[in-house]
Amino acid sequence: MKTSARTHEGKVALVTGAAQGIGQAMAVALAERGAYVIATDIHVPEETLEKIGPRASGYQLDVTKIEDWKALEFRIQDMGCVDIVVNNAGYFPNSGIDNLDFPTWRKTMSTNLDSHFLSVKTFLPAMRKKKWGRFIGISSNMVGLAIPGMSHYITTKMGIIGFMRGLANDVAGDGITANAVLPGLTNTKAIADQPDEIRRATWEQQAIKRLGEPEDITGVVLFLTSNDASFITGQAIVVDGGQYRIG
Ligand SMILES: NC(=O)c1ccc[n+]([C@@H]2O[C@H](COP(=O)([O-])OP(=O)(O)OC[C@H]3O[C@@H](n4cnc5c(N)ncnc54)[C@H](O)[C@@H]3O)[C@@H](O)[C@H]2O)c1
């Protein structure tokens, strides 16, 4: 049974790509723990707002666009400091290297990496003043798997780990942490087209033999964004039922 402690009372948490899947689950979980949630996506994430109720507000934010980040910062200025940023929005088309074109490469880089840089540039100054902050980058356990057609995606998901590691050094003096979370295959609309036998082949490699659900990813995010994790930074934490093991 999951804890119901109000560990995030008084915190403001921003989640990108919060309209569905893992992002929606994290937004709901942060609100359940007492955070006020700023739920963002390409379009205002209405379903997520309905699930959370008055503990959230929703905004359109294309994470690749600096002008969208600036507009969001302006629109939420009355809410006080954003304490927690969960960069979750992701782009992951499958394309072998022979067919991978430059626009797809660039879109993958901007969605999965520029977004993290832009969020830090937008919200770090206020966190520094407050001497408290949390950045979470949603990476993927695919960085350690032999899955073809994903070189562009794996590049960005390794990049997120690298950015969190480097960022951790630059912000630690102000009570701010930065960590990467690496989900395994998770039951969202993003994998809806995958045949059952392909999904099964993945989760049969896990110690825990079932497909992950979005709610399986939330626990580690809640922990890393709480006061309990104030001495944990620059880490990459795998949440995949024990498929990919490092260290
Ligand atoms: N589902 C999996 O198996 C899995 C596994 C490992 C990692 N991940 C990662 O978890 C994250 C969420 O995955 P998911 O399965 O919930 O995906 P999803 O496709 O269900 O949801 C992704 C959300 O991101 C939004 N988004 C895409 N581009 C955006 C942009 N430019 N600006 C704002 N929002 C944008 C989409 O509108 C969508 O609501 C991604 O970063 C993904 O790489 C997923």
XYZ file of N, CA and C and ligand atoms in Angstrom:
785
model
N 0.848 -1.199 0.000
C 0.000 0.000 0.000
C 0.881 1.246 0.000
N 0.513 2.239 -0.806
C 1.318 3.444 -0.894
C 1.009 4.371 0.274
N 2.033 5.144 0.684
C 1.821 6.081 1.783
C 0.936 7.236 1.334
N 0.208 7.799 2.288
C -0.634 8.945 1.957
C -0.126 10.208 2.645
N 1.139 10.186 3.124
C 1.688 11.331 3.850
C 1.717 12.574 2.964
N 1.505 13.738 3.563
C 1.468 15.006 2.810
C 2.898 15.556 2.719
N 3.768 14.790 2.068
C 5.193 15.133 2.006
C 5.477 16.380 1.172
N 4.534 16.777 0.315
C 4.799 17.863 -0.620
C 3.936 19.102 -0.361
N 3.384 19.164 0.843
C 2.551 20.317 1.222
C 3.359 21.607 1.071
N 2.757 22.608 0.455
C 3.440 23.900 0.332
C 4.374 24.010 -0.860
N 4.543 22.933 -1.610
C 5.427 22.969 -2.776
C 4.608 23.181 -4.052
N 5.245 23.848 -5.007
C 4.658 24.007 -6.337
C 5.456 23.120 -7.293
N 4.762 22.232 -7.996
C 5.437 21.262 -8.874
C 4.953 21.413 -10.307
N 5.880 21.571 -11.229
C 5.542 21.671 -12.647
C 5.884 20.357 -13.347
N 4.930 19.841 -14.112
C 5.159 18.601 -14.872
C 4.922 18.891 -16.347
N 5.855 18.501 -17.207
C 5.650 18.647 -18.653
C 5.110 17.333 -19.224
N 4.405 17.437 -20.348
C 3.820 16.232 -20.949
C 2.845 15.573 -20.000
N 2.047 16.403 -19.310
C 1.204 15.899 -18.215
C -0.198 15.500 -18.671
N -0.456 15.498 -19.979
C -1.822 15.217 -20.453
C -2.194 13.740 -20.356
N -1.201 12.865 -20.315
C -1.491 11.428 -20.341
C -0.290 10.665 -19.793
N -0.441 9.357 -19.702
C 0.673 8.466 -19.427
C 1.421 8.769 -18.132
N 2.729 8.656 -18.202
C 3.573 8.801 -17.014
C 3.467 10.224 -16.450
N 3.410 11.218 -17.323
C 3.319 12.608 -16.869
C 2.040 12.850 -16.076
N 0.930 12.317 -16.570
C -0.337 12.482 -15.847
C -0.267 11.790 -14.482
N 0.277 10.581 -14.456
C 0.373 9.845 -13.182
C 1.226 10.611 -12.178
N 2.309 11.219 -12.651
C 3.178 11.976 -11.729
C 2.475 13.239 -11.230
N 1.754 13.901 -12.110
C 1.023 15.109 -11.703
C -0.010 14.765 -10.625
N -0.756 13.687 -10.843
C -1.767 13.267 -9.871
C -1.104 12.895 -8.537
N -0.014 12.155 -8.610
C 0.660 11.696 -7.385
C 1.226 12.868 -6.586
N 1.807 13.842 -7.274
C 2.353 15.018 -6.578
C 1.231 15.788 -5.882
N 0.092 15.904 -6.551
C -1.052 16.601 -5.938
C -1.569 15.818 -4.732
N -1.621 14.490 -4.843
C -2.094 13.670 -3.713
C -1.216 13.848 -2.482
N 0.073 14.130 -2.717
C 0.995 14.361 -1.596
C 0.994 15.818 -1.119
N 0.110 16.645 -1.687
C -0.039 17.997 -1.153
C 0.556 19.100 -1.996
N 1.251 18.761 -3.083
C 1.827 19.814 -3.929
C 0.726 20.521 -4.717
N 0.953 21.784 -5.042
C 0.118 22.458 -6.034
C 0.770 22.177 -7.390
N 0.016 21.648 -8.338
C 0.600 21.159 -9.586
C 0.301 22.100 -10.752
N 1.355 22.424 -11.484
C 1.218 23.136 -12.755
C 1.401 22.087 -13.836
N 0.278 21.685 -14.417
C 0.286 20.605 -15.411
C 0.349 21.222 -16.806
N 1.335 20.820 -17.586
C 1.522 21.423 -18.908
C 1.617 20.344 -19.986
N 1.263 20.750 -21.194
C 1.419 19.853 -22.353
C 1.260 20.698 -23.614
N 1.382 20.088 -24.761
C 1.209 20.785 -26.047
C -0.130 21.514 -26.071
N -1.180 20.849 -25.535
C -2.479 21.489 -25.330
C -2.762 21.451 -23.832
N -3.607 22.337 -23.343
C -3.942 22.336 -21.913
C -4.423 20.927 -21.523
N -3.815 20.306 -20.523
C -4.134 18.903 -20.187
C -5.409 18.780 -19.356
N -6.550 18.891 -20.043
C -7.852 18.962 -19.369
C -8.141 17.734 -18.507
N -7.869 16.531 -19.066
C -8.199 15.306 -18.320
C -7.441 15.263 -16.990
N -6.181 15.682 -17.020
C -5.370 15.684 -15.798
C -5.938 16.681 -14.791
N -6.363 17.830 -15.279
C -6.943 18.840 -14.387
C -8.215 18.314 -13.739
N -9.014 17.577 -14.529
C -10.244 16.997 -13.964
C -9.909 15.989 -12.879
N -8.865 15.199 -13.102
C -8.492 14.172 -12.113
C -8.002 14.806 -10.817
N -7.295 15.926 -10.929
C -6.688 16.517 -9.732
C -7.650 17.461 -9.015
N -8.411 18.233 -9.775
C -9.301 19.204 -9.144
C -8.579 20.501 -8.818
N -8.995 21.167 -7.743
C -8.495 22.528 -7.489
C -7.014 22.613 -7.115
N -6.355 21.492 -6.890
C -4.930 21.518 -6.525
C -4.029 21.629 -7.755
N -4.596 21.992 -8.915
C -3.774 22.091 -10.131
C -4.295 23.180 -11.045
N -3.393 23.706 -11.854
C -3.828 24.517 -12.991
C -3.059 24.036 -14.214
N -3.662 24.249 -15.380
C -3.091 23.672 -16.599
C -2.733 24.732 -17.620
N -1.672 24.474 -18.356
C -1.177 25.438 -19.342
C -0.678 24.728 -20.578
N -0.809 25.435 -21.701
C -0.178 24.977 -22.938
C 1.300 25.326 -22.846
N 2.157 24.346 -23.094
C 3.609 24.592 -23.114
C 4.247 23.611 -24.085
N 4.706 24.121 -25.219
C 5.547 23.301 -26.104
C 6.964 23.415 -25.568
N 7.476 22.309 -25.044
C 8.751 22.352 -24.309
C 9.944 22.722 -25.188
N 9.749 22.683 -26.515
C 10.869 22.997 -27.412
C 10.991 24.502 -27.668
N 10.002 25.280 -27.207
C 9.949 26.699 -27.593
C 10.287 27.622 -26.433
N 11.341 28.366 -26.570
C 11.761 29.266 -25.494
C 10.669 30.289 -25.196
N 9.939 30.719 -26.237
C 8.894 31.725 -25.998
C 7.744 31.155 -25.163
N 7.492 29.847 -25.286
C 6.449 29.221 -24.458
C 6.879 29.179 -22.987
N 8.159 28.891 -22.744
C 8.655 28.868 -21.356
C 8.556 30.267 -20.742
N 8.914 31.277 -21.545
C 8.843 32.666 -21.040
C 7.400 33.059 -20.754
N 6.483 32.667 -21.656
C 5.066 33.004 -21.465
C 4.520 32.308 -20.214
N 4.909 31.053 -20.015
C 4.444 30.322 -18.832
C 4.959 30.994 -17.557
N 6.234 31.353 -17.569
C 6.822 32.008 -16.383
C 6.017 33.266 -16.025
N 5.644 34.028 -17.052
C 4.871 35.248 -16.830
C 3.481 34.918 -16.263
N 2.847 33.883 -16.843
C 1.465 33.573 -16.456
C 1.358 33.008 -15.044
N 2.426 32.380 -14.553
C 2.327 31.753 -13.218
C 3.084 32.547 -12.159
N 3.437 33.791 -12.478
C 4.295 34.538 -11.553
C 3.630 34.764 -10.184
N 2.306 34.786 -10.144
C 1.616 35.015 -8.865
C 1.593 33.777 -7.974
N 1.995 32.621 -8.524
C 1.936 31.385 -7.726
C 3.177 31.193 -6.871
N 4.129 32.084 -6.982
C 5.367 31.932 -6.220
C 6.338 31.034 -6.955
N 7.373 30.630 -6.238
C 8.468 29.855 -6.841
C 7.996 28.471 -7.262
N 8.410 28.049 -8.455
C 8.237 26.628 -8.826
C 9.354 25.866 -8.111
N 8.968 24.986 -7.195
C 9.952 24.272 -6.366
C 10.454 23.000 -7.033
N 9.573 22.387 -7.825
C 9.866 21.063 -8.395
C 9.567 21.109 -9.888
N 10.538 20.689 -10.697
C 10.304 20.600 -12.143
C 10.515 19.149 -12.566
N 9.476 18.564 -13.143
C 9.592 17.199 -13.674
C 9.511 17.296 -15.193
N 10.642 17.132 -15.842
C 10.700 17.175 -17.307
C 10.408 15.784 -17.844
N 9.192 15.629 -18.335
C 8.701 14.303 -18.728
C 8.376 14.211 -20.215
N 7.975 15.327 -20.850
C 7.557 15.286 -22.256
C 8.636 14.604 -23.091
N 8.208 13.717 -23.969
C 9.191 12.992 -24.762
C 8.695 12.713 -26.171
N 9.654 12.534 -27.078
C 9.371 12.212 -28.481
C 10.195 10.987 -28.820
N 9.527 9.942 -29.301
C 10.286 8.698 -29.498
C 9.820 7.867 -30.681
N 9.930 8.436 -31.898
C 9.614 7.626 -33.083
C 10.700 6.573 -33.312
N 10.288 5.402 -33.805
C 11.276 4.370 -34.124
C 11.745 4.574 -35.553
N 13.053 4.677 -35.737
C 13.601 4.839 -37.085
C 15.050 4.357 -37.107
N 15.304 3.326 -37.898
C 16.675 2.839 -38.051
C 17.556 3.934 -38.633
N 18.846 3.832 -38.390
C 19.769 4.915 -38.760
C 19.757 5.200 -40.268
N 19.478 4.184 -41.095
C 19.492 4.417 -42.549
C 18.357 5.330 -42.994
N 17.244 5.277 -42.274
C 16.088 6.105 -42.638
C 15.937 7.354 -41.782
N 16.688 7.425 -40.718
C 16.546 8.552 -39.784
C 16.953 9.848 -40.485
N 16.033 10.812 -40.552
C 16.377 12.070 -41.232
C 16.701 13.161 -40.214
N 17.276 14.227 -40.725
C 17.764 15.272 -39.831
C 16.626 15.966 -39.074
N 15.459 16.247 -39.723
C 14.371 16.855 -38.946
C 13.922 15.990 -37.759
N 13.873 14.668 -37.964
C 13.483 13.786 -36.849
C 14.541 13.823 -35.746
N 15.811 13.783 -36.164
C 16.916 13.889 -35.198
C 16.779 15.174 -34.383
N 16.579 16.298 -35.080
C 16.513 17.600 -34.395
C 15.301 17.666 -33.459
N 14.155 17.160 -33.924
C 12.957 17.222 -33.079
C 13.147 16.378 -31.812
N 13.830 15.261 -31.969
C 14.093 14.416 -30.793
C 15.001 15.158 -29.818
N 16.041 15.806 -30.366
C 16.958 16.570 -29.498
C 16.210 17.700 -28.787
N 15.389 18.438 -29.527
C 14.764 19.616 -28.902
C 13.689 19.212 -27.899
N 12.909 18.165 -28.220
C 11.857 17.753 -27.272
C 12.470 17.142 -26.020
N 13.445 16.284 -26.201
C 13.949 15.489 -25.072
C 15.119 16.141 -24.343
N 15.772 17.143 -24.962
C 16.942 17.742 -24.298
C 16.832 19.257 -24.125
N 16.495 19.992 -25.205
C 16.381 21.457 -25.065
C 15.424 21.795 -23.923
N 14.367 20.989 -23.810
C 13.348 21.213 -22.782
C 13.957 21.296 -21.381
N 14.922 20.432 -21.105
C 15.533 20.408 -19.766
C 16.335 21.693 -19.542
N 17.112 22.077 -20.549
C 17.897 23.312 -20.448
C 16.973 24.514 -20.231
N 15.908 24.590 -21.032
C 15.007 25.751 -20.951
C 14.286 25.805 -19.605
N 13.940 24.660 -19.060
C 13.256 24.661 -17.754
C 14.192 25.163 -16.667
N 15.453 24.765 -16.757
C 16.420 25.205 -15.745
C 16.635 26.716 -15.856
N 16.812 27.209 -17.079
C 17.026 28.648 -17.258
C 15.823 29.451 -16.759
N 14.626 28.855 -16.860
C 13.413 29.572 -16.452
C 13.247 29.584 -14.935
N 13.473 28.455 -14.282
C 13.062 28.347 -12.876
C 14.210 28.300 -11.864
N 15.442 28.117 -12.322
C 16.556 28.041 -11.365
C 16.751 29.326 -10.551
N 16.677 30.523 -11.164
C 16.972 31.728 -10.358
C 16.095 31.839 -9.106
N 14.810 31.554 -9.222
C 13.919 31.659 -8.046
C 14.223 30.558 -7.034
N 14.548 29.348 -7.533
C 14.922 28.264 -6.602
C 16.166 28.663 -5.811
N 17.115 29.280 -6.497
C 18.351 29.681 -5.797
C 18.037 30.650 -4.660
N 17.142 31.589 -4.933
C 16.781 32.568 -3.883
C 16.125 31.863 -2.705
N 15.317 30.859 -3.015
C 14.569 30.143 -1.972
C 15.420 29.092 -1.264
N 16.565 28.773 -1.863
C 17.493 27.759 -1.310
C 16.836 26.374 -1.221
N 16.017 26.048 -2.204
C 15.393 24.719 -2.265
C 14.903 24.499 -3.683
N 15.139 23.314 -4.215
C 14.621 23.006 -5.547
C 14.899 21.569 -5.931
N 14.096 21.086 -6.878
C 14.252 19.707 -7.365
C 14.039 19.695 -8.880
N 15.011 19.126 -9.606
C 14.833 18.857 -11.033
C 14.840 17.341 -11.242
N 13.823 16.859 -11.938
C 13.771 15.438 -12.312
C 13.734 15.367 -13.834
N 14.617 14.555 -14.394
C 14.619 14.313 -15.830
C 14.170 12.887 -16.097
N 13.098 12.743 -16.879
C 12.630 11.383 -17.187
C 13.430 10.865 -18.388
N 14.304 9.924 -18.090
C 15.158 9.280 -19.098
C 14.477 7.963 -19.508
N 15.243 6.906 -19.708
C 14.656 5.611 -20.082
C 15.684 4.502 -19.861
N 15.204 3.323 -19.481
C 16.140 2.199 -19.342
C 16.635 1.721 -20.706
N 16.042 2.299 -21.783
C 16.488 1.908 -23.117
C 17.958 2.257 -23.353
N 18.501 3.154 -22.538
C 19.926 3.502 -22.684
C 20.816 2.273 -22.492
N 20.274 1.223 -21.854
C 21.088 0.027 -21.609
C 20.576 -1.206 -22.324
N 19.690 -1.027 -23.293
C 19.092 -2.189 -23.967
C 19.471 -2.208 -25.452
N 19.415 -3.391 -26.047
C 19.769 -3.547 -27.463
C 18.511 -3.460 -28.321
N 17.920 -2.267 -28.391
C 16.696 -2.079 -29.171
C 17.018 -1.276 -30.426
N 16.789 -1.846 -31.606
C 17.148 -1.137 -32.838
C 16.193 0.017 -33.149
N 16.668 0.952 -33.972
C 15.828 2.040 -34.460
C 15.663 3.182 -33.482
N 16.469 3.224 -32.441
C 16.263 4.238 -31.408
C 17.546 5.022 -31.084
N 18.476 5.107 -32.039
C 19.760 5.757 -31.736
C 19.574 7.216 -31.324
N 18.653 7.918 -31.999
C 18.386 9.324 -31.681
C 17.809 9.459 -30.277
N 16.866 8.575 -29.945
C 16.204 8.600 -28.632
C 17.201 8.272 -27.513
N 17.990 7.215 -27.748
C 18.964 6.811 -26.728
C 19.986 7.931 -26.504
N 20.356 8.632 -27.581
C 21.261 9.779 -27.442
C 20.694 10.784 -26.443
N 19.407 11.097 -26.595
C 18.812 12.110 -25.713
C 18.633 11.586 -24.295
N 18.302 10.318 -24.163
C 18.051 9.794 -22.820
C 19.360 9.641 -22.032
N 20.472 9.361 -22.746
C 21.789 9.440 -22.089
C 22.116 10.889 -21.768
N 21.722 11.785 -22.668
C 21.981 13.212 -22.458
C 21.293 13.745 -21.209
N 20.092 13.257 -20.959
C 19.374 13.686 -19.750
C 20.158 13.268 -18.507
N 20.679 12.049 -18.515
C 21.481 11.587 -17.365
C 22.700 12.502 -17.208
N 23.349 12.813 -18.322
C 24.534 13.686 -18.275
C 24.189 15.069 -17.776
N 23.072 15.609 -18.242
C 22.697 16.966 -17.821
C 22.368 16.986 -16.331
N 21.661 15.988 -15.842
C 21.337 15.950 -14.411
C 22.616 15.820 -13.580
N 23.565 15.018 -14.065
C 24.839 14.869 -13.333
C 25.588 16.189 -13.261
N 25.680 16.869 -14.403
C 26.407 18.141 -14.434
C 25.685 19.228 -13.664
N 24.377 19.301 -13.866
C 23.564 20.307 -13.184
C 23.679 20.154 -11.664
N 23.694 18.912 -11.202
C 23.784 18.649 -9.762
C 24.974 19.390 -9.148
N 26.085 19.432 -9.865
C 27.289 20.106 -9.347
C 27.084 21.610 -9.234
N 26.380 22.176 -10.203
C 26.260 23.635 -10.279
C 25.227 24.201 -9.311
N 24.304 23.377 -8.825
C 23.199 23.914 -8.020
C 23.203 23.442 -6.568
N 24.130 22.524 -6.247
C 24.078 21.867 -4.933
C 24.185 22.859 -3.778
N 24.941 23.935 -3.969
C 25.164 24.899 -2.888
C 23.899 25.609 -2.448
N 22.863 25.555 -3.243
C 21.615 26.243 -2.916
C 20.471 25.280 -2.573
N 20.817 24.087 -2.112
C 19.768 23.152 -1.673
C 18.940 22.583 -2.808
N 19.529 22.550 -4.000
C 18.798 22.083 -5.181
C 19.419 20.765 -5.654
N 18.568 19.798 -5.976
C 19.073 18.522 -6.488
C 18.564 18.286 -7.909
N 19.276 17.403 -8.619
C 18.915 17.076 -10.008
C 19.179 15.589 -10.220
N 18.142 14.862 -10.561
C 18.271 13.416 -10.745
C 17.506 12.946 -11.969
N 17.980 11.845 -12.535
C 17.300 11.224 -13.671
C 16.580 9.964 -13.211
N 15.400 9.739 -13.786
C 14.628 8.520 -13.520
C 14.494 7.766 -14.843
N 14.783 6.462 -14.823
C 14.816 5.649 -16.035
C 13.705 4.593 -15.998
N 12.513 4.922 -16.510
C 11.458 3.887 -16.538
C 11.808 2.794 -17.547
N 11.244 1.612 -17.293
C 11.243 0.566 -18.309
C 9.964 0.681 -19.118
N 9.689 -0.353 -19.908
C 8.478 -0.334 -20.738
C 7.253 -0.114 -19.846
N 6.485 0.914 -20.165
C 5.371 1.339 -19.307
C 4.108 1.465 -20.142
N 3.022 1.005 -19.582
C 1.746 0.894 -20.295
C 1.095 2.266 -20.492
N 1.466 2.947 -21.575
C 0.875 4.254 -21.909
C 0.447 4.220 -23.378
N -0.220 5.305 -23.810
C -0.647 5.373 -25.214
C 0.556 5.282 -26.146
N 1.720 5.682 -25.657
C 2.920 5.684 -26.493
C 3.289 4.288 -26.982
N 2.911 3.267 -26.215
C 3.273 1.901 -26.639
C 2.032 1.110 -27.075
N 0.921 1.831 -27.276
C -0.351 1.156 -27.591
C -0.263 0.318 -28.862
N 0.565 0.747 -29.811
C 0.661 0.022 -31.086
C 1.566 -1.204 -31.021
N 2.294 -1.353 -29.938
C 3.229 -2.493 -29.855
C 2.459 -3.798 -29.716
N 2.765 -4.793 -30.549
C 2.090 -6.091 -30.400
C 2.362 -6.691 -29.017
N 1.368 -7.448 -28.524
C 1.483 -8.051 -27.190
C 2.739 -8.896 -27.031
N 3.101 -9.622 -28.117
C 4.261 -10.518 -27.978
C 5.562 -9.728 -27.798
N 5.616 -8.530 -28.386
C 6.817 -7.688 -28.199
C 6.868 -7.180 -26.754
N 5.720 -6.745 -26.249
C 5.685 -6.281 -24.852
C 6.072 -7.405 -23.905
N 5.492 -8.575 -24.162
C 5.777 -9.725 -23.291
C 7.267 -10.066 -23.329
N 7.865 -9.991 -24.525
C 9.296 -10.306 -24.649
C 10.115 -9.359 -23.783
N 9.638 -8.115 -23.647
C 10.350 -7.159 -22.790
C 10.170 -7.513 -21.331
N 8.895 -7.632 -20.910
C 8.735 -7.795 -19.459
C 9.146 -9.175 -18.956
N 9.293 -10.131 -19.869
C 9.807 -11.424 -19.418
C 11.293 -11.353 -19.070
N 11.968 -10.269 -19.517
C 13.375 -10.072 -19.117
C 13.489 -9.420 -17.738
N 12.356 -8.965 -17.207
C 12.371 -8.305 -15.907
C 12.324 -9.348 -14.781
N 12.827 -8.945 -13.597
C 12.671 -9.812 -12.420
C 11.192 -9.886 -12.031
N 10.511 -8.746 -12.123
C 9.077 -8.682 -11.808
C 8.321 -8.812 -13.125
N 7.674 -9.936 -13.323
C 7.200 -10.293 -14.665
C 5.793 -9.789 -14.960
N 5.741 -8.475 -15.186
C 4.512 -7.838 -15.670
C 4.901 -6.516 -16.317
N 3.969 -6.002 -17.122
C 4.192 -4.697 -17.746
C 4.081 -3.598 -16.687
N 5.017 -2.636 -16.731
C 4.942 -1.515 -15.803
C 3.748 -0.621 -16.107
N 3.196 -0.031 -15.074
C 2.096 0.934 -15.215
C 2.638 2.322 -14.860
N 2.013 3.394 -15.370
C 2.492 4.746 -15.033
C 2.635 4.960 -13.527
N 1.731 4.366 -12.749
C 1.771 4.538 -11.289
C 2.990 3.852 -10.663
N 3.641 2.946 -11.406
C 4.863 2.326 -10.886
C 6.034 3.312 -10.876
N 5.930 4.359 -11.664
C 7.049 5.307 -11.791
C 6.953 6.421 -10.747
N 5.768 6.617 -10.178
C 5.566 7.817 -9.354
C 6.316 7.781 -8.018
N 6.453 6.594 -7.440
C 7.050 6.506 -6.099
C 8.437 7.104 -6.024
N 9.261 6.770 -6.991
C 10.641 7.274 -6.952
C 10.668 8.786 -7.186
N 9.748 9.276 -7.986
C 9.690 10.725 -8.250
C 9.251 11.459 -6.981
N 8.269 10.891 -6.278
C 7.827 11.502 -5.019
C 8.966 11.530 -4.012
N 9.707 10.431 -3.925
C 10.826 10.376 -2.978
C 11.900 11.404 -3.339
N 12.319 11.396 -4.602
C 13.419 12.286 -5.013
C 13.053 13.761 -4.892
N 11.763 14.072 -4.949
C 11.348 15.476 -4.859
C 10.962 15.872 -3.435
N 11.137 14.957 -2.490
C 10.782 15.250 -1.094
C 12.010 15.717 -0.321
N 11.785 16.158 0.899
C 12.905 16.518 1.774
C 13.731 15.296 2.144
N 13.131 14.110 2.121
C 13.854 12.884 2.479
C 15.040 12.630 1.559
N 15.015 13.183 0.351
C 16.062 12.901 -0.643
C 17.023 14.079 -0.813
N 17.159 14.900 0.223
C 17.965 16.125 0.067
C 19.461 15.840 -0.119
N 19.928 14.610 0.173
C 21.348 14.263 0.021
C 21.572 13.350 -1.190
N 20.567 13.260 -2.053
C 20.672 12.405 -3.248
C 20.621 13.308 -4.466
N 21.710 13.355 -5.215
C 21.718 14.196 -6.411
C 22.682 13.648 -7.455
N 22.416 13.987 -8.706
C 23.272 13.530 -9.805
C 23.107 12.050 -10.117
N 22.013 11.457 -9.667
C 21.833 10.007 -9.810
C 20.923 9.654 -10.982
N 21.064 8.414 -11.413
C 20.194 7.867 -12.462
C 19.549 6.610 -11.884
N 18.247 6.657 -11.662
C 17.571 5.578 -10.946
C 16.611 4.838 -11.886
N 16.857 3.539 -11.995
C 16.095 2.709 -12.927
C 14.830 2.180 -12.242
N 13.695 2.305 -12.932
C 12.415 1.813 -12.389
C 11.781 0.938 -13.467
N 12.174 -0.345 -13.489
C 11.749 -1.194 -14.612
C 11.518 -2.647 -14.211
N 11.195 -2.866 -12.932
C 10.932 -4.240 -12.504
C 12.164 -5.130 -12.557
N 13.345 -4.508 -12.645
C 14.582 -5.297 -12.593
C 15.034 -5.845 -13.925
N 14.757 -5.108 -15.015
C 15.235 -5.557 -16.333
C 16.700 -5.186 -16.547
N 16.987 -3.907 -16.344
C 18.327 -3.377 -16.653
C 19.044 -3.129 -15.342
N 20.222 -3.707 -15.176
C 20.924 -3.580 -13.896
C 22.331 -3.043 -14.120
N 22.658 -2.035 -13.363
C 23.982 -1.414 -13.485
C 24.674 -1.421 -12.131
N 25.971 -1.130 -12.146
C 26.696 -0.930 -10.888
C 27.359 -2.216 -10.413
N 6.062 4.444 -22.000
C 7.254 3.877 -21.901
O 7.407 2.666 -22.110
C 8.450 4.701 -21.483
C 9.620 4.019 -21.103
C 10.727 4.744 -20.710
C 10.696 6.134 -20.703
N 9.554 6.774 -21.087
C 9.578 8.239 -21.062
O 8.540 8.719 -20.243
C 8.079 9.961 -20.742
C 6.556 9.895 -20.897
O 6.254 8.801 -21.733
P 4.767 8.289 -21.960
O 4.846 6.858 -22.309
O 3.895 8.740 -20.850
O 4.430 9.105 -23.306
P 3.067 9.623 -23.903
O 3.295 9.735 -25.378
O 1.912 8.830 -23.418
O 2.974 11.091 -23.282
C 3.926 12.042 -23.616
C 3.300 13.404 -23.463
O 4.291 14.366 -23.858
C 3.644 15.353 -24.632
N 4.585 16.034 -25.519
C 5.244 15.537 -26.606
N 5.969 16.501 -27.184
C 5.767 17.636 -26.457
C 6.228 18.961 -26.562
N 7.047 19.354 -27.543
N 5.827 19.860 -25.641
C 4.986 19.483 -24.636
N 4.507 18.254 -24.482
C 4.887 17.327 -25.394
C 2.557 14.622 -25.422
O 1.545 15.524 -25.867
C 2.080 13.611 -24.391
O 0.990 14.109 -23.629
C 8.826 10.233 -22.048
O 9.902 11.101 -21.790
C 9.337 8.856 -22.436
O 10.525 8.934 -23.185
C 8.434 6.094 -21.475
